[in-house]
mmCIF file of C-alpha atoms and ligand atoms in Angstrom:
data_model
loop_
_atom_site.group_PDB
_atom_site.id
_atom_site.type_symbol
_atom_site.label_atom_id
_atom_site.label_comp_id
_atom_site.label_asym_id
_atom_site.label_seq_id
_atom_site.Cartn_x
_atom_site.Cartn_y
_atom_site.Cartn_z
ATOM 1 C CA UNK A 1139 -121.660 -93.163 62.187
ATOM 2 C CA UNK A 1140 -118.875 -91.700 64.304
ATOM 3 C CA UNK A 1141 -119.318 -87.980 63.268
ATOM 4 C CA UNK A 1142 -122.947 -87.737 62.564
ATOM 5 C CA UNK A 1143 -124.036 -83.957 62.283
ATOM 6 C CA UNK A 1144 -120.389 -82.729 63.306
ATOM 7 C CA UNK A 1145 -119.163 -79.665 61.469
ATOM 8 C CA UNK A 1146 -115.606 -80.157 60.458
ATOM 9 C CA UNK A 1147 -112.991 -77.784 58.861
ATOM 10 C CA UNK A 1148 -110.248 -79.687 57.000
ATOM 11 C CA UNK A 1149 -107.479 -77.502 55.765
ATOM 12 C CA UNK A 1150 -105.796 -78.929 52.688
ATOM 13 C CA UNK A 1151 -109.003 -80.975 52.098
ATOM 14 C CA UNK A 1152 -108.861 -80.665 48.368
ATOM 15 C CA UNK A 1153 -106.166 -83.314 47.594
ATOM 16 C CA UNK A 1154 -103.920 -86.097 49.011
ATOM 17 C CA UNK A 1155 -104.289 -86.889 52.696
ATOM 18 C CA UNK A 1156 -106.744 -84.070 53.159
ATOM 19 C CA UNK A 1157 -109.091 -85.671 50.411
ATOM 20 C CA UNK A 1158 -108.862 -89.050 52.377
ATOM 21 C CA UNK A 1159 -109.709 -87.093 55.644
ATOM 22 C CA UNK A 1160 -112.877 -85.392 54.088
ATOM 23 C CA UNK A 1161 -113.886 -88.677 52.257
ATOM 24 C CA UNK A 1162 -113.944 -90.670 55.568
ATOM 25 C CA UNK A 1163 -115.473 -87.813 57.505
ATOM 26 C CA UNK A 1164 -118.417 -87.561 55.049
ATOM 27 C CA UNK A 1165 -118.895 -91.209 55.179
ATOM 28 C CA UNK A 1166 -119.067 -91.003 58.998
ATOM 29 C CA UNK A 1167 -121.875 -88.232 58.733
ATOM 30 C CA UNK A 1168 -119.815 -84.999 59.200
ATOM 31 C CA UNK A 1169 -120.630 -81.778 57.301
ATOM 32 C CA UNK A 1170 -117.414 -81.120 55.875
ATOM 33 C CA UNK A 1171 -115.643 -77.694 54.971
ATOM 34 C CA UNK A 1172 -113.006 -78.390 52.396
ATOM 35 C CA UNK A 1173 -110.282 -75.459 52.729
ATOM 36 C CA UNK A 1174 -107.478 -74.958 50.158
ATOM 37 C CA UNK A 1175 -106.358 -72.202 47.791
ATOM 38 C CA UNK A 1176 -107.076 -73.849 44.354
ATOM 39 C CA UNK A 1177 -110.967 -73.477 43.758
ATOM 40 C CA UNK A 1178 -110.877 -76.020 40.915
ATOM 41 C CA UNK A 1179 -109.526 -79.184 43.010
ATOM 42 C CA UNK A 1180 -111.494 -77.836 46.153
ATOM 43 C CA UNK A 1181 -114.931 -77.481 44.307
ATOM 44 C CA UNK A 1182 -114.273 -80.932 42.633
ATOM 45 C CA UNK A 1183 -113.749 -82.605 46.218
ATOM 46 C CA UNK A 1184 -116.795 -80.928 47.748
ATOM 47 C CA UNK A 1185 -119.019 -81.761 44.781
ATOM 48 C CA UNK A 1186 -117.743 -85.418 44.818
ATOM 49 C CA UNK A 1187 -118.824 -85.627 48.526
ATOM 50 C CA UNK A 1188 -122.398 -84.167 47.721
ATOM 51 C CA UNK A 1189 -122.731 -86.517 44.738
ATOM 52 C CA UNK A 1190 -122.300 -89.403 47.073
ATOM 53 C CA UNK A 1191 -124.919 -87.945 49.466
ATOM 54 C CA UNK A 1192 -122.684 -86.155 51.841
ATOM 55 C CA UNK A 1193 -122.691 -82.525 52.860
ATOM 56 C CA UNK A 1194 -119.761 -80.203 52.017
ATOM 57 C CA UNK A 1195 -118.591 -76.833 50.949
ATOM 58 C CA UNK A 1196 -115.439 -75.558 49.459
ATOM 59 C CA UNK A 1197 -113.806 -72.476 50.905
ATOM 60 C CA UNK A 1198 -110.843 -70.719 49.243
ATOM 61 C CA UNK A 1199 -108.260 -69.760 51.822
ATOM 62 C CA UNK A 1200 -104.602 -69.338 52.265
ATOM 63 C CA UNK A 1201 -104.172 -70.806 55.746
ATOM 64 C CA UNK A 1202 -101.012 -68.707 56.266
ATOM 65 C CA UNK A 1203 -103.049 -65.456 55.867
ATOM 66 C CA UNK A 1204 -104.705 -64.315 59.145
ATOM 67 C CA UNK A 1205 -107.554 -62.242 57.255
ATOM 68 C CA UNK A 1206 -108.432 -65.209 54.962
ATOM 69 C CA UNK A 1207 -108.456 -67.524 57.899
ATOM 70 C CA UNK A 1208 -110.855 -65.141 59.833
ATOM 71 C CA UNK A 1209 -113.052 -65.221 56.639
ATOM 72 C CA UNK A 1210 -112.959 -68.855 56.351
ATOM 73 C CA UNK A 1211 -114.056 -69.502 59.966
ATOM 74 C CA UNK A 1212 -116.983 -66.881 59.451
ATOM 75 C CA UNK A 1213 -118.168 -68.705 56.138
ATOM 76 C CA UNK A 1214 -118.175 -71.948 58.094
ATOM 77 C CA UNK A 1215 -120.330 -70.427 60.950
ATOM 78 C CA UNK A 1216 -122.719 -68.509 58.274
ATOM 79 C CA UNK A 1217 -123.275 -71.931 56.564
ATOM 80 C CA UNK A 1218 -123.470 -74.562 59.314
ATOM 81 C CA UNK A 1219 -123.676 -72.437 62.514
ATOM 82 C CA UNK A 1220 -121.024 -74.167 64.476
ATOM 83 C CA UNK A 1221 -117.648 -75.622 64.530
ATOM 84 C CA UNK A 1222 -117.118 -79.112 66.151
ATOM 85 C CA UNK A 1223 -113.866 -80.363 64.530
ATOM 86 C CA UNK A 1224 -110.703 -78.781 63.050
ATOM 87 C CA UNK A 1225 -108.129 -80.622 61.293
ATOM 88 C CA UNK A 1226 -105.041 -78.788 60.415
ATOM 89 C CA UNK A 1227 -103.639 -80.669 57.480
ATOM 90 C CA UNK A 1228 -102.576 -78.126 54.714
ATOM 91 C CA UNK A 1229 -98.721 -78.170 54.271
ATOM 92 C CA UNK A 1230 -96.031 -78.051 51.914
ATOM 93 C CA UNK A 1231 -92.461 -79.614 51.738
ATOM 94 C CA UNK A 1232 -89.297 -77.806 51.570
ATOM 95 C CA UNK A 1233 -86.460 -80.315 51.331
ATOM 96 C CA UNK A 1234 -83.226 -78.477 51.943
ATOM 97 C CA UNK A 1235 -80.339 -78.106 54.562
ATOM 98 C CA UNK A 1236 -80.023 -74.921 56.626
ATOM 99 C CA UNK A 1237 -77.299 -73.740 54.553
ATOM 100 C CA UNK A 1238 -79.186 -74.172 51.310
ATOM 101 C CA UNK A 1239 -82.444 -72.528 52.641
ATOM 102 C CA UNK A 1240 -83.092 -68.945 52.017
ATOM 103 C CA UNK A 1241 -84.970 -66.951 54.765
ATOM 104 C CA UNK A 1242 -87.721 -66.407 52.421
ATOM 105 C CA UNK A 1243 -88.129 -70.283 51.891
ATOM 106 C CA UNK A 1244 -87.827 -70.795 55.624
ATOM 107 C CA UNK A 1245 -90.666 -68.254 56.245
ATOM 108 C CA UNK A 1246 -92.838 -69.781 53.651
ATOM 109 C CA UNK A 1247 -92.525 -73.192 55.043
ATOM 110 C CA UNK A 1248 -93.128 -72.377 58.660
ATOM 111 C CA UNK A 1249 -96.004 -70.027 57.762
ATOM 112 C CA UNK A 1250 -97.930 -72.641 55.764
ATOM 113 C CA UNK A 1251 -97.057 -75.806 57.841
ATOM 114 C CA UNK A 1252 -96.809 -74.278 61.350
ATOM 115 C CA UNK A 1253 -98.246 -70.686 61.659
ATOM 116 C CA UNK A 1254 -101.425 -72.052 59.910
ATOM 117 C CA UNK A 1255 -102.054 -74.420 63.003
ATOM 118 C CA UNK A 1256 -101.738 -71.435 65.261
ATOM 119 C CA UNK A 1257 -103.889 -69.192 63.023
ATOM 120 C CA UNK A 1258 -106.696 -71.613 62.392
ATOM 121 C CA UNK A 1259 -106.847 -72.716 66.005
ATOM 122 C CA UNK A 1260 -106.880 -69.284 67.272
ATOM 123 C CA UNK A 1261 -109.935 -68.319 65.299
ATOM 124 C CA UNK A 1262 -111.890 -71.641 65.809
ATOM 125 C CA UNK A 1263 -111.255 -72.347 69.550
ATOM 126 C CA UNK A 1264 -113.569 -69.611 70.837
ATOM 127 C CA UNK A 1265 -116.393 -71.083 68.955
ATOM 128 C CA UNK A 1266 -115.599 -74.500 70.239
ATOM 129 C CA UNK A 1267 -115.649 -72.972 73.655
ATOM 130 C CA UNK A 1268 -119.069 -71.522 72.976
ATOM 131 C CA UNK A 1269 -120.629 -74.757 72.478
ATOM 132 C CA UNK A 1270 -118.618 -76.395 75.156
ATOM 133 C CA UNK A 1271 -116.824 -79.092 73.108
ATOM 134 C CA UNK A 1272 -114.367 -79.557 70.216
ATOM 135 C CA UNK A 1273 -111.610 -81.691 68.749
ATOM 136 C CA UNK A 1274 -108.631 -80.576 66.919
ATOM 137 C CA UNK A 1275 -106.360 -82.917 65.020
ATOM 138 C CA UNK A 1276 -103.085 -81.688 63.675
ATOM 139 C CA UNK A 1277 -101.294 -83.455 60.788
ATOM 140 C CA UNK A 1278 -97.739 -83.501 61.612
ATOM 141 C CA UNK A 1279 -95.232 -86.127 60.132
ATOM 142 C CA UNK A 1280 -92.724 -88.581 61.146
ATOM 143 C CA UNK A 1281 -90.103 -85.903 60.644
ATOM 144 C CA UNK A 1282 -91.294 -84.690 64.044
ATOM 145 C CA UNK A 1283 -89.492 -87.379 65.842
ATOM 146 C CA UNK A 1284 -86.910 -88.621 63.485
ATOM 147 C CA UNK A 1285 -85.584 -87.261 60.244
ATOM 148 C CA UNK A 1286 -83.403 -87.482 57.007
ATOM 149 C CA UNK A 1287 -80.677 -85.094 55.690
ATOM 150 C CA UNK A 1288 -81.802 -81.850 54.138
ATOM 151 C CA UNK A 1289 -85.457 -81.277 55.306
ATOM 152 C CA UNK A 1290 -84.627 -78.530 57.808
ATOM 153 C CA UNK A 1291 -87.714 -76.300 57.528
ATOM 154 C CA UNK A 1292 -90.050 -79.096 57.183
ATOM 155 C CA UNK A 1293 -88.702 -81.038 60.091
ATOM 156 C CA UNK A 1294 -88.698 -77.817 62.231
ATOM 157 C CA UNK A 1295 -92.492 -77.123 61.215
ATOM 158 C CA UNK A 1296 -93.509 -80.746 62.033
ATOM 159 C CA UNK A 1297 -91.718 -80.847 65.373
ATOM 160 C CA UNK A 1298 -93.310 -77.425 66.263
ATOM 161 C CA UNK A 1299 -96.711 -78.865 65.472
ATOM 162 C CA UNK A 1300 -96.251 -81.874 67.796
ATOM 163 C CA UNK A 1301 -95.031 -79.472 70.572
ATOM 164 C CA UNK A 1302 -97.883 -76.964 69.955
ATOM 165 C CA UNK A 1303 -100.403 -79.767 70.093
ATOM 166 C CA UNK A 1304 -99.333 -80.753 73.694
ATOM 167 C CA UNK A 1305 -99.430 -77.078 74.686
ATOM 168 C CA UNK A 1306 -102.931 -76.526 73.320
ATOM 169 C CA UNK A 1307 -104.111 -79.729 74.982
ATOM 170 C CA UNK A 1308 -103.281 -78.421 78.329
ATOM 171 C CA UNK A 1309 -104.559 -74.899 77.662
ATOM 172 C CA UNK A 1310 -107.930 -75.882 76.266
ATOM 173 C CA UNK A 1311 -108.792 -79.092 78.084
ATOM 174 C CA UNK A 1312 -111.110 -80.531 79.355
ATOM 175 C CA UNK A 1313 -113.417 -78.676 76.905
ATOM 176 C CA UNK A 1314 -111.174 -79.262 73.672
ATOM 177 C CA UNK A 1315 -109.127 -82.288 72.898
ATOM 178 C CA UNK A 1316 -105.980 -81.806 70.638
ATOM 179 C CA UNK A 1317 -104.001 -84.458 69.147
ATOM 180 C CA UNK A 1318 -101.558 -85.036 66.339
ATOM 181 C CA UNK A 1319 -101.211 -87.571 63.621
ATOM 182 C CA UNK A 1320 -97.883 -88.229 62.278
ATOM 183 C CA UNK A 1321 -98.018 -89.958 58.878
ATOM 184 C CA UNK A 1322 -95.292 -91.928 57.154
ATOM 185 C CA UNK A 1323 -95.118 -92.359 53.624
ATOM 186 C CA UNK A 1324 -98.706 -91.783 52.048
ATOM 187 C CA UNK A 1325 -99.154 -91.761 48.279
ATOM 188 C CA UNK A 1326 -100.433 -88.190 47.487
ATOM 189 C CA UNK A 1327 -99.765 -85.654 44.886
ATOM 190 C CA UNK A 1328 -96.809 -84.294 47.091
ATOM 191 C CA UNK A 1329 -95.216 -87.670 47.184
ATOM 192 C CA UNK A 1330 -95.896 -88.649 43.610
ATOM 193 C CA UNK A 1331 -93.974 -85.490 42.852
ATOM 194 C CA UNK A 1332 -90.974 -86.753 44.835
ATOM 195 C CA UNK A 1333 -91.025 -90.044 42.970
ATOM 196 C CA UNK A 1334 -91.462 -88.387 39.550
ATOM 197 C CA UNK A 1335 -88.271 -86.336 40.202
ATOM 198 C CA UNK A 1336 -86.212 -89.562 40.668
ATOM 199 C CA UNK A 1337 -84.615 -91.426 37.719
ATOM 200 C CA UNK A 1338 -86.750 -94.330 37.937
ATOM 201 C CA UNK A 1339 -90.153 -93.462 39.860
ATOM 202 C CA UNK A 1340 -91.554 -97.071 39.937
ATOM 203 C CA UNK A 1341 -88.181 -98.357 41.357
ATOM 204 C CA UNK A 1342 -88.021 -95.588 43.957
ATOM 205 C CA UNK A 1343 -91.655 -96.480 45.084
ATOM 206 C CA UNK A 1344 -90.853 -100.253 45.395
ATOM 207 C CA UNK A 1345 -87.674 -99.294 47.311
ATOM 208 C CA UNK A 1346 -89.699 -97.166 49.741
ATOM 209 C CA UNK A 1347 -92.445 -99.882 50.029
ATOM 210 C CA UNK A 1348 -89.878 -102.487 51.089
ATOM 211 C CA UNK A 1349 -88.590 -100.421 53.876
ATOM 212 C CA UNK A 1350 -92.026 -100.296 55.597
ATOM 213 C CA UNK A 1351 -92.992 -103.097 58.066
ATOM 214 C CA UNK A 1352 -96.364 -103.226 56.235
ATOM 215 C CA UNK A 1353 -94.509 -103.307 53.023
ATOM 216 C CA UNK A 1354 -96.754 -100.842 51.322
ATOM 217 C CA UNK A 1355 -97.136 -97.123 51.220
ATOM 218 C CA UNK A 1356 -100.146 -95.585 53.174
ATOM 219 C CA UNK A 1357 -103.217 -94.377 51.550
ATOM 220 C CA UNK A 1358 -105.075 -91.027 52.201
ATOM 221 C CA UNK A 1359 -108.024 -93.056 53.685
ATOM 222 C CA UNK A 1360 -105.509 -94.778 56.170
ATOM 223 C CA UNK A 1361 -104.924 -91.248 57.629
ATOM 224 C CA UNK A 1362 -108.722 -90.489 57.305
ATOM 225 C CA UNK A 1363 -109.774 -93.254 59.524
ATOM 226 C CA UNK A 1364 -107.344 -92.510 62.197
ATOM 227 C CA UNK A 1365 -108.270 -88.891 62.058
ATOM 228 C CA UNK A 1366 -111.948 -89.702 62.271
ATOM 229 C CA UNK A 1367 -111.139 -91.926 65.414
ATOM 230 C CA UNK A 1368 -109.319 -89.074 67.123
ATOM 231 C CA UNK A 1369 -111.942 -86.589 66.226
ATOM 232 C CA UNK A 1370 -114.856 -88.666 67.476
ATOM 233 C CA UNK A 1371 -116.276 -89.439 70.916
ATOM 234 C CA UNK A 1372 -114.529 -92.670 70.984
ATOM 235 C CA UNK A 1373 -111.336 -90.910 71.686
ATOM 236 C CA UNK A 1374 -112.803 -88.955 74.509
ATOM 237 C CA UNK A 1375 -110.021 -89.635 77.050
ATOM 238 C CA UNK A 1376 -107.070 -89.075 74.208
ATOM 239 C CA UNK A 1377 -105.595 -85.616 74.306
ATOM 240 C CA UNK A 1378 -102.131 -84.135 73.932
ATOM 241 C CA UNK A 1379 -100.793 -87.279 72.172
ATOM 242 C CA UNK A 1380 -99.094 -88.093 68.823
ATOM 243 C CA UNK A 1381 -100.275 -91.110 66.892
ATOM 244 C CA UNK A 1382 -97.781 -92.452 64.343
ATOM 245 C CA UNK A 1383 -99.749 -93.803 61.313
ATOM 246 C CA UNK A 1384 -96.620 -94.933 59.529
ATOM 247 C CA UNK A 1385 -96.718 -98.553 58.575
ATOM 248 C CA UNK A 1386 -94.094 -99.315 61.155
ATOM 249 C CA UNK A 1387 -91.490 -96.805 59.705
ATOM 250 C CA UNK A 1388 -90.592 -95.351 63.131
ATOM 251 C CA UNK A 1389 -90.245 -98.607 64.669
ATOM 252 C CA UNK A 1390 -86.959 -99.289 62.838
ATOM 253 C CA UNK A 1391 -83.780 -98.095 64.219
ATOM 254 C CA UNK A 1392 -81.533 -98.982 61.204
ATOM 255 C CA UNK A 1393 -81.373 -101.401 58.404
ATOM 256 C CA UNK A 1394 -80.633 -105.042 59.584
ATOM 257 C CA UNK A 1395 -77.053 -106.289 59.426
HETATM 258 P P1 LIG B 2009 -100.658 -82.427 48.925
HETATM 259 O O1 LIG B 2009 -101.011 -83.606 48.094
HETATM 260 O O2 LIG B 2009 -99.603 -81.578 48.210
HETATM 261 O O3 LIG B 2009 -101.909 -81.641 49.430
HETATM 262 C C1 LIG B 2009 -101.817 -80.464 50.117
HETATM 263 C C2 LIG B 2009 -103.037 -79.771 50.316
HETATM 264 O O4 LIG B 2009 -102.873 -78.561 51.287
HETATM 265 C C3 LIG B 2009 -103.722 -79.323 49.056
HETATM 266 O O5 LIG B 2009 -105.225 -79.529 49.403
HETATM 267 C C4 LIG B 2009 -103.437 -78.025 49.152
HETATM 268 O O6 LIG B 2009 -104.370 -77.198 48.208
HETATM 269 C C5 LIG B 2009 -103.352 -77.518 50.606
HETATM 270 N N1 LIG B 2009 -102.565 -76.370 50.749
HETATM 271 C C6 LIG B 2009 -101.174 -76.265 50.432
HETATM 272 N N2 LIG B 2009 -100.776 -74.985 50.928
HETATM 273 C C7 LIG B 2009 -101.919 -74.273 51.379
HETATM 274 C C8 LIG B 2009 -102.156 -73.068 51.856
HETATM 275 N N3 LIG B 2009 -101.152 -72.106 51.912
HETATM 276 N N4 LIG B 2009 -103.468 -72.665 52.360
HETATM 277 C C9 LIG B 2009 -104.410 -73.573 52.210
HETATM 278 N N5 LIG B 2009 -104.259 -74.794 51.718
HETATM 279 C C10 LIG B 2009 -103.019 -75.269 51.405
HETATM 280 O O7 LIG B 2009 -100.047 -82.900 50.330
HETATM 281 P P2 LIG B 2009 -100.224 -84.268 51.203
HETATM 282 O O8 LIG B 2009 -99.187 -85.223 50.947
HETATM 283 O O9 LIG B 2009 -101.728 -84.614 51.046
HETATM 284 O O10 LIG B 2009 -99.797 -83.702 52.672
HETATM 285 C C11 LIG B 2009 -100.952 -83.262 53.599
HETATM 286 C C12 LIG B 2009 -100.116 -82.954 54.893
HETATM 287 O O11 LIG B 2009 -99.662 -84.242 55.410
HETATM 288 C C13 LIG B 2009 -99.118 -82.113 55.089
HETATM 289 O O12 LIG B 2009 -99.255 -81.190 56.066
HETATM 290 C C14 LIG B 2009 -97.889 -82.936 54.848
HETATM 291 O O13 LIG B 2009 -96.836 -82.426 55.387
HETATM 292 C C15 LIG B 2009 -98.416 -84.100 55.648
HETATM 293 N N6 LIG B 2009 -97.560 -85.336 55.459
HETATM 294 C C16 LIG B 2009 -97.719 -85.926 54.316
HETATM 295 C C17 LIG B 2009 -96.922 -87.121 54.190
HETATM 296 C C18 LIG B 2009 -97.126 -87.898 52.758
HETATM 297 O O14 LIG B 2009 -96.440 -88.991 52.779
HETATM 298 N N7 LIG B 2009 -97.864 -87.658 51.967
HETATM 299 C C19 LIG B 2009 -96.230 -87.745 55.212
HETATM 300 C C20 LIG B 2009 -96.299 -87.025 56.416
HETATM 301 C C21 LIG B 2009 -96.900 -85.875 56.529
HETATM 302 P P3 LIG B 2009 -103.800 -75.927 47.413
HETATM 303 O O15 LIG B 2009 -102.585 -76.086 46.718
HETATM 304 O O16 LIG B 2009 -105.023 -75.669 46.524
HETATM 305 O O17 LIG B 2009 -103.964 -74.827 48.344
#
């Protein structure tokens, strides 16, 4: 088991990609702290892990709120006594151009997607330094590198996460490794919502699948396996990097002619 007895905080761990990460982490022997706002989905995910023989607790926390982040870190320490791994995964999509985005929408997206990475890292890093070891994995997006029209706040947040990752890797190495995973399309409630808002959800999904080199959309577990690798000792010489887990999406420059 790659993560035996490691204590891992996974923000946004209740659903979607976060659910895939906590599920794989628990299979790999980690004690998992599932962090999200909605207690119903969060408790259900933690219970699912315990039912399968793993160890998990749910902690309700809005990761854009400094006081709640501090309390979440303290609850983790009170329960498990240490923190080995932090996965900054919680995020929301705001798909608008600069002209269409209000400053409230901008602040909300940047707070949940980017400031949260700063806040959770700020309050976890001292506890990793105290045990002389730690791994942080930040979940960014393909939008950190290349984007589409009208996703300005989201693309800015994700570009910021990738840059922040490189900076934290320099500041906190060699004790703490910090890496980014940038997923492409992964079938989660967030993406299902995008499909459901289209005229023909099934057709929209088929269209997206055909644009991937792997001819499918990713699963939450695809991201979970990559995150478990980067969080484990198998990745002990990997820091400050960005791993694209995107089925080949960013390999394409444009449609073939
Ligand atoms: P999702 O299905 O909407 O799940 C989002 C998770 O984040 C939920 O657990 C949600 O729980 C939590 N969350 C949202 N706001 C939060 C807050 N303020 N405080 C604490 N938790 C919060 O999204 P997803 O598709 O799994 O995406 C997860 C991450 O992957 C995001 O950072 C997203 O940008 C990134 N990503 C996704 C894709 C994709 O194709 N799905 C692709 C690239 C990158 P609560 O609502 O209960 O708080």
